[in-house]
Coordinates of C-alpha atoms and ligand atoms in Angstrom, one line a residue:
M18 CA -0.2 -0.1 0.0
R19 CA 1.1 3.9 -0.9
H20 CA 1.1 6.1 1.9
T21 CA 1.0 10.0 2.0
S22 CA 5.0 10.8 2.2
G23 CA 6.4 14.2 2.0
S24 CA 4.9 16.4 -0.5
E25 CA 3.6 13.4 -2.3
Q26 CA -0.3 13.4 -1.7
T27 CA -1.8 10.2 -2.9
R28 CA -5.4 10.9 -4.6
C29 CA -7.9 8.2 -5.8
G30 CA -11.1 7.8 -6.6
F31 CA -14.4 6.0 -8.8
V32 CA -14.8 6.6 -12.0
A33 CA -18.1 5.3 -13.9
L34 CA -18.0 4.6 -17.6
I35 CA -21.6 5.2 -19.0
G36 CA -22.8 4.7 -22.4
A37 CA -24.9 2.7 -24.7
P38 CA -24.5 -0.9 -25.4
N39 CA -21.4 -1.4 -27.2
A40 CA -20.5 1.9 -27.1
G41 CA -16.5 0.9 -26.0
K42 CA -16.8 1.0 -22.0
S43 CA -15.4 -2.2 -21.5
T44 CA -12.6 -1.9 -23.8
L45 CA -11.9 1.5 -22.4
V46 CA -11.6 0.1 -19.0
N47 CA -9.0 -2.3 -19.8
A48 CA -7.3 0.5 -21.8
L49 CA -6.9 2.6 -18.6
V50 CA -6.0 -0.5 -16.7
G51 CA -3.2 -2.3 -19.0
A52 CA -5.0 -5.8 -19.1
K53 CA -7.9 -7.2 -19.7
V54 CA -10.3 -7.2 -16.6
A55 CA -13.7 -6.7 -18.6
I56 CA -14.9 -8.6 -21.5
V57 CA -15.2 -7.0 -24.6
S58 CA -17.6 -8.7 -27.2
H59 CA -19.1 -7.5 -30.9
K60 CA -22.2 -7.7 -29.9
V61 CA -24.6 -5.5 -27.8
Q62 CA -25.2 -6.1 -24.3
T63 CA -22.3 -7.9 -23.2
T64 CA -21.6 -6.7 -19.7
R65 CA -24.0 -7.4 -16.8
A66 CA -23.1 -6.3 -13.6
L67 CA -20.3 -3.5 -12.1
L68 CA -16.9 -3.9 -12.4
R69 CA -14.5 -2.8 -11.3
G70 CA -11.0 -1.9 -12.8
I71 CA -7.9 -0.4 -11.1
A72 CA -5.7 2.1 -13.0
T73 CA -3.0 3.8 -11.4
Q74 CA -0.8 6.9 -12.5
G75 CA 1.5 8.4 -10.9
S76 CA 0.5 9.3 -6.9
A77 CA -3.0 8.6 -8.4
Q78 CA -5.2 5.6 -8.1
I79 CA -8.3 5.7 -10.9
V80 CA -10.8 2.5 -10.5
M81 CA -12.4 2.8 -13.3
I82 CA -16.7 0.9 -12.9
D83 CA -17.4 -0.7 -16.3
T84 CA -21.4 -1.0 -16.1
P85 CA -23.6 -2.5 -18.5
G86 CA -25.0 -0.6 -21.6
I87 CA -27.9 2.2 -21.0
F88 CA -31.1 0.6 -23.0
A89 CA -34.2 0.8 -23.1
P90 CA -35.0 -2.4 -21.2
K91 CA -37.7 -4.9 -21.9
R92 CA -37.0 -8.1 -19.9
R93 CA -36.5 -8.4 -16.2
L94 CA -33.1 -9.1 -17.0
D95 CA -32.1 -5.6 -18.8
R96 CA -34.0 -3.6 -16.5
A97 CA -31.5 -5.6 -13.5
M98 CA -28.6 -4.2 -16.0
V99 CA -29.7 -0.6 -16.8
T100 CA -30.7 -0.3 -13.3
N101 CA -27.3 -0.8 -12.4
A102 CA -25.8 1.0 -14.5
W103 CA -26.9 4.1 -13.6
T104 CA -26.6 2.6 -10.0
G105 CA -23.0 2.4 -10.8
A106 CA -22.7 5.8 -12.1
H107 CA -24.7 7.2 -8.8
D108 CA -22.2 6.0 -6.4
A109 CA -18.5 7.5 -8.6
D110 CA -16.6 10.4 -7.8
I111 CA -16.8 11.2 -11.6
A112 CA -19.1 9.9 -14.7
G113 CA -17.4 9.3 -17.9
V114 CA -20.2 9.0 -20.7
L115 CA -18.8 7.2 -23.5
I116 CA -20.4 8.2 -27.2
D117 CA -19.9 5.6 -30.2
A118 CA -18.4 8.4 -33.1
E119 CA -19.5 6.2 -35.5
R120 CA -23.1 6.5 -34.5
G121 CA -23.1 9.5 -33.7
L122 CA -26.1 11.4 -31.5
D123 CA -28.7 8.6 -32.6
E124 CA -31.8 8.1 -30.7
E125 CA -30.0 5.6 -27.7
A126 CA -27.2 8.8 -27.1
D127 CA -29.5 11.1 -27.3
R128 CA -32.1 9.1 -24.6
L129 CA -28.8 9.0 -22.9
L130 CA -28.3 12.4 -22.7
A131 CA -31.3 13.1 -21.7
Q132 CA -31.0 11.3 -18.5
L133 CA -27.5 12.4 -17.2
A134 CA -28.7 16.1 -15.4
A135 CA -29.7 13.3 -12.4
I136 CA -26.1 13.0 -12.0
T137 CA -24.3 15.3 -10.3
Q138 CA -21.2 14.8 -10.0
P139 CA -18.5 16.0 -12.9
K140 CA -19.1 14.2 -16.4
V141 CA -16.7 13.8 -19.2
L142 CA -17.5 13.1 -22.6
L143 CA -15.4 10.5 -24.6
I144 CA -16.2 9.9 -27.7
N145 CA -14.9 6.6 -28.9
K146 CA -13.7 4.5 -31.8
I147 CA -12.2 8.1 -33.6
D148 CA -10.3 5.4 -35.6
L149 CA -14.0 4.8 -37.3
V150 CA -14.5 8.6 -38.2
E151 CA -13.7 11.6 -40.2
K152 CA -12.5 14.5 -37.7
P153 CA -15.3 17.4 -39.1
A154 CA -18.3 14.5 -37.4
L155 CA -16.3 13.9 -34.3
L156 CA -16.5 18.1 -33.9
A157 CA -19.6 18.0 -34.6
I158 CA -20.7 15.5 -32.2
A159 CA -18.3 17.6 -29.1
Q160 CA -20.1 20.8 -29.8
A161 CA -23.8 19.2 -30.2
A162 CA -23.1 17.0 -26.6
N163 CA -21.7 20.1 -24.9
A164 CA -24.4 22.4 -25.7
R165 CA -27.2 19.9 -24.1
V166 CA -24.9 18.6 -21.1
A167 CA -22.2 20.7 -19.5
F168 CA -19.1 18.1 -19.5
A169 CA -15.7 19.1 -17.5
A170 CA -14.2 18.1 -20.4
T171 CA -14.1 16.4 -23.6
F172 CA -11.8 13.8 -25.1
M173 CA -11.8 12.0 -28.8
I174 CA -10.5 8.3 -28.2
S175 CA -9.4 5.2 -29.5
A176 CA -10.4 2.6 -26.6
L177 CA -8.8 0.2 -29.2
T178 CA -5.5 1.7 -30.8
G179 CA -4.7 3.7 -27.9
D180 CA -5.4 6.9 -29.3
G181 CA -5.4 9.5 -26.1
I182 CA -6.0 7.3 -24.0
A183 CA -2.9 8.2 -22.2
D184 CA -5.0 11.7 -21.9
V185 CA -7.9 10.9 -20.4
K186 CA -6.0 9.0 -17.7
R187 CA -3.9 12.2 -17.1
W188 CA -7.1 13.9 -17.0
L189 CA -8.2 11.5 -14.4
A190 CA -5.4 11.4 -12.0
E191 CA -5.7 14.9 -11.5
H192 CA -9.6 15.1 -10.7
V193 CA -9.9 12.2 -8.4
P194 CA -10.1 13.0 -4.8
A195 CA -7.3 13.6 -2.7
G196 CA -6.8 10.6 -0.1
P197 CA -5.4 7.6 0.4
W198 CA -5.7 4.1 -2.2
H199 CA -8.3 1.8 -1.6
Y200 CA -6.7 -1.1 -3.1
P201 CA -2.9 -2.6 -3.0
E202 CA -0.9 -1.2 -5.6
D203 CA -0.5 -4.3 -7.7
Q204 CA -4.9 -5.1 -7.9
I205 CA -6.1 -4.8 -10.9
T206 CA -9.5 -5.6 -10.2
D207 CA -12.1 -6.1 -7.3
A208 CA -13.8 -9.6 -9.2
P209 CA -13.0 -13.0 -7.8
L210 CA -11.1 -15.5 -9.9
R211 CA -14.2 -17.6 -10.2
Q212 CA -16.4 -14.8 -11.4
L213 CA -13.5 -13.5 -14.1
A214 CA -13.6 -16.7 -15.4
A215 CA -17.1 -17.6 -15.7
E216 CA -17.0 -14.2 -17.5
I217 CA -14.5 -15.1 -19.9
T218 CA -16.4 -18.7 -20.5
R219 CA -19.4 -16.0 -21.5
E220 CA -17.1 -14.0 -23.8
K221 CA -16.2 -16.8 -25.5
L222 CA -20.1 -17.7 -25.6
Y223 CA -20.8 -14.3 -27.7
L224 CA -18.3 -14.3 -29.6
R225 CA -19.4 -17.8 -31.1
L226 CA -22.6 -18.2 -30.7
H227 CA -24.8 -16.3 -33.1
Q228 CA -28.8 -14.3 -32.2
E229 CA -30.4 -14.5 -29.1
L230 CA -28.4 -16.9 -27.8
P231 CA -25.7 -15.5 -25.9
Y232 CA -28.6 -13.0 -24.7
Q233 CA -30.5 -16.1 -23.3
S234 CA -27.7 -18.1 -21.5
T235 CA -25.9 -17.4 -18.6
V236 CA -22.5 -18.4 -16.9
E237 CA -21.7 -19.9 -13.3
T238 CA -18.5 -21.4 -12.2
D239 CA -19.5 -24.1 -9.7
Q240 CA -15.7 -25.6 -8.5
W241 CA -13.0 -24.9 -8.6
Q242 CA -9.9 -26.6 -7.1
E243 CA -6.0 -26.2 -6.5
R244 CA -4.3 -29.6 -7.2
K245 CA -0.8 -30.7 -5.9
D246 CA 0.7 -30.7 -9.2
G247 CA 0.1 -26.8 -9.4
S248 CA -2.8 -27.1 -11.7
T249 CA -6.7 -25.8 -11.0
R250 CA -9.5 -27.7 -12.4
I251 CA -12.6 -26.2 -12.8
E252 CA -15.9 -26.9 -13.0
Q253 CA -18.7 -24.2 -15.0
T254 CA -22.6 -24.5 -15.7
I255 CA -23.8 -22.8 -19.1
Y256 CA -27.6 -22.2 -18.8
V257 CA -29.5 -21.8 -20.9
E258 CA -33.5 -21.4 -21.3
R259 CA -34.6 -24.4 -24.1
E260 CA -33.1 -27.9 -24.5
G261 CA -32.7 -26.5 -28.0
Q262 CA -30.9 -23.9 -27.2
R263 CA -28.6 -26.6 -24.6
K264 CA -28.3 -28.9 -28.6
I265 CA -26.7 -25.6 -30.7
V266 CA -24.3 -24.5 -27.4
L267 CA -22.9 -28.3 -27.8
G268 CA -22.9 -28.3 -31.4
K269 CA -22.6 -31.2 -33.9
G270 CA -20.6 -34.5 -31.5
G271 CA -20.2 -31.8 -28.8
A272 CA -17.9 -29.1 -31.6
T273 CA -19.1 -26.0 -30.3
I274 CA -18.9 -26.7 -26.4
K275 CA -15.2 -28.2 -27.0
A276 CA -14.1 -25.0 -28.9
I277 CA -15.6 -22.8 -26.5
G278 CA -13.8 -24.3 -23.4
A279 CA -10.4 -24.5 -25.2
Q280 CA -10.6 -20.8 -25.7
A281 CA -12.3 -20.0 -22.5
R282 CA -9.5 -22.5 -20.6
R283 CA -6.7 -20.9 -22.7
E284 CA -7.5 -17.7 -21.7
I285 CA -8.4 -18.5 -17.7
A286 CA -5.0 -20.2 -17.9
E287 CA -3.3 -17.2 -18.9
M288 CA -5.1 -15.0 -16.1
I289 CA -4.5 -17.2 -13.3
E290 CA -0.9 -18.4 -14.6
A291 CA -1.3 -21.7 -14.0
P292 CA -2.5 -24.8 -16.2
V293 CA -6.6 -25.4 -15.9
H294 CA -8.7 -28.0 -16.5
L295 CA -11.9 -26.8 -17.8
F296 CA -15.3 -29.0 -17.3
L297 CA -18.3 -27.4 -19.1
F298 CA -21.6 -28.7 -18.4
V299 CA -24.7 -26.7 -20.1
K300 CA -27.9 -27.6 -18.2
V301 CA -31.4 -26.1 -19.4
R302 CA -33.4 -23.9 -17.0
E303 CA -36.5 -22.8 -18.0
R304 CA -37.2 -19.1 -17.7
W305 CA -33.8 -18.4 -15.5
G306 CA -34.4 -14.9 -16.5
D307 CA -36.5 -14.8 -13.3
D308 CA -34.7 -16.6 -10.9
P309 CA -33.5 -14.7 -8.3
E310 CA -30.4 -17.7 -7.6
R311 CA -29.2 -16.7 -11.1
Y312 CA -28.8 -13.2 -10.7
R313 CA -27.1 -13.2 -7.0
G314 CA -24.4 -15.5 -9.6
M315 CA -24.2 -12.3 -11.9
G316 CA -23.9 -9.7 -9.2
L317 CA -26.9 -8.1 -9.9
E318 CA -30.4 -7.2 -7.9
F319 CA -33.5 -9.0 -8.7
P320 CA -36.1 -6.7 -9.9
K321 CA -39.2 -7.7 -8.0
D322 CA -41.6 -7.5 -11.2
Ligands
GTP27 N1 -13.0 0.7 -34.2 C1 -13.1 0.6 -32.7 N2 -14.1 -0.4 -32.5 C2 -13.8 -0.6 -30.9 C3 -13.5 0.6 -30.1 N3 -13.7 0.5 -29.1 C4 -14.3 -0.9 -28.6 N4 -15.0 -1.3 -30.2 C5 -15.1 -2.4 -30.6 O1 -16.5 -2.1 -30.2 C6 -17.1 -3.8 -29.9 C7 -17.8 -3.4 -28.2 O2 -17.0 -3.2 -27.2 P1 -17.5 -2.9 -25.7 O3 -16.3 -2.9 -24.9 O4 -17.7 -4.4 -25.4 O5 -18.9 -2.5 -25.7 P2 -19.1 -2.2 -24.2 O6 -19.9 -0.8 -24.4 O7 -18.9 -2.4 -22.9 O8 -20.8 -3.0 -24.4 P3 -21.7 -3.3 -23.4 O9 -21.1 -4.2 -22.6 O10 -22.4 -4.5 -24.5 O11 -22.7 -2.5 -23.1 C8 -16.2 -4.9 -29.9 O12 -16.0 -5.3 -31.2 C9 -14.7 -3.5 -29.4 O13 -13.7 -4.2 -29.7 C10 -12.8 1.7 -31.0 O14 -12.0 2.9 -30.2 N5 -12.4 1.8 -32.1
MG28 MG1 -19.3 -3.7 -21.8

């Protein structure tokens, strides 16, 4: 742990990243932390619950809060995710508002900007994916957004290429409150390994499966056993809603689950720096989206209605 000593005053604060689904929040958390802590996919609604990624810059510790995308919720799970995102924003010291430059101020971004009045903390505008858009369009987005919301600063970035990320990090480091660090200096997330491992498998599901299937599945780590030979034995369950979905996840002769398992195993092994034996089970739980137990597993509040 760092201590305040001499002229060096430490700073520490929470920065929530909010934005429409797929705006690049999780990619940006990873870029600021400098390691993959949050899962990323090309599909919307990848992130389901708050996840903290810890970045450091000089004497400042910046705790980034990755949140689910904000959209008009339909299902119970959607409502839990969107509520969770706003909770993250309200509890943070600073809110980073991501706009996808390629989409500009579309209906979803428009609705988000309208809802920002409820956030009283300093807000920073982060126009992301600038690698995909010409400069005049970026300036137009910056102007239009700033005309509607009092942002403390505006940054144009690419979370993917790293363009502009150092500037964002410096600004955040200067603007988080003075105070002691919340986490040891080598910690990069507060999520338990079991949960990170379940997320990695869920990412592979998102990358591999099409249409609605990823949204109708969830992953839980059931067993985590460190063995004498230094390897770790992990059992996970993938919950789906119907038998037909179970068949798709398994694939012909088990080919799909095998590929998902191989990819997940490799990445989990990299994360824990030990050989991993990963066992995946696929279970049908009709209406798991209405089962409070599953929400606990995801780290979400269960909405009662
Ligand atoms: N070209 C480009 N793609 C990006 C950039 N940032 C993120 N992406 C891509 O955008 C997609 C969504 O990224 P995520 O980080 O998962 O987005 P998110 O906002 O966390 O999405 P949800 O969790 O679903 O709300 C992925 O395919 C990323 O690779 C960027 O700066 N440029
Ligand atoms: Mg995300």
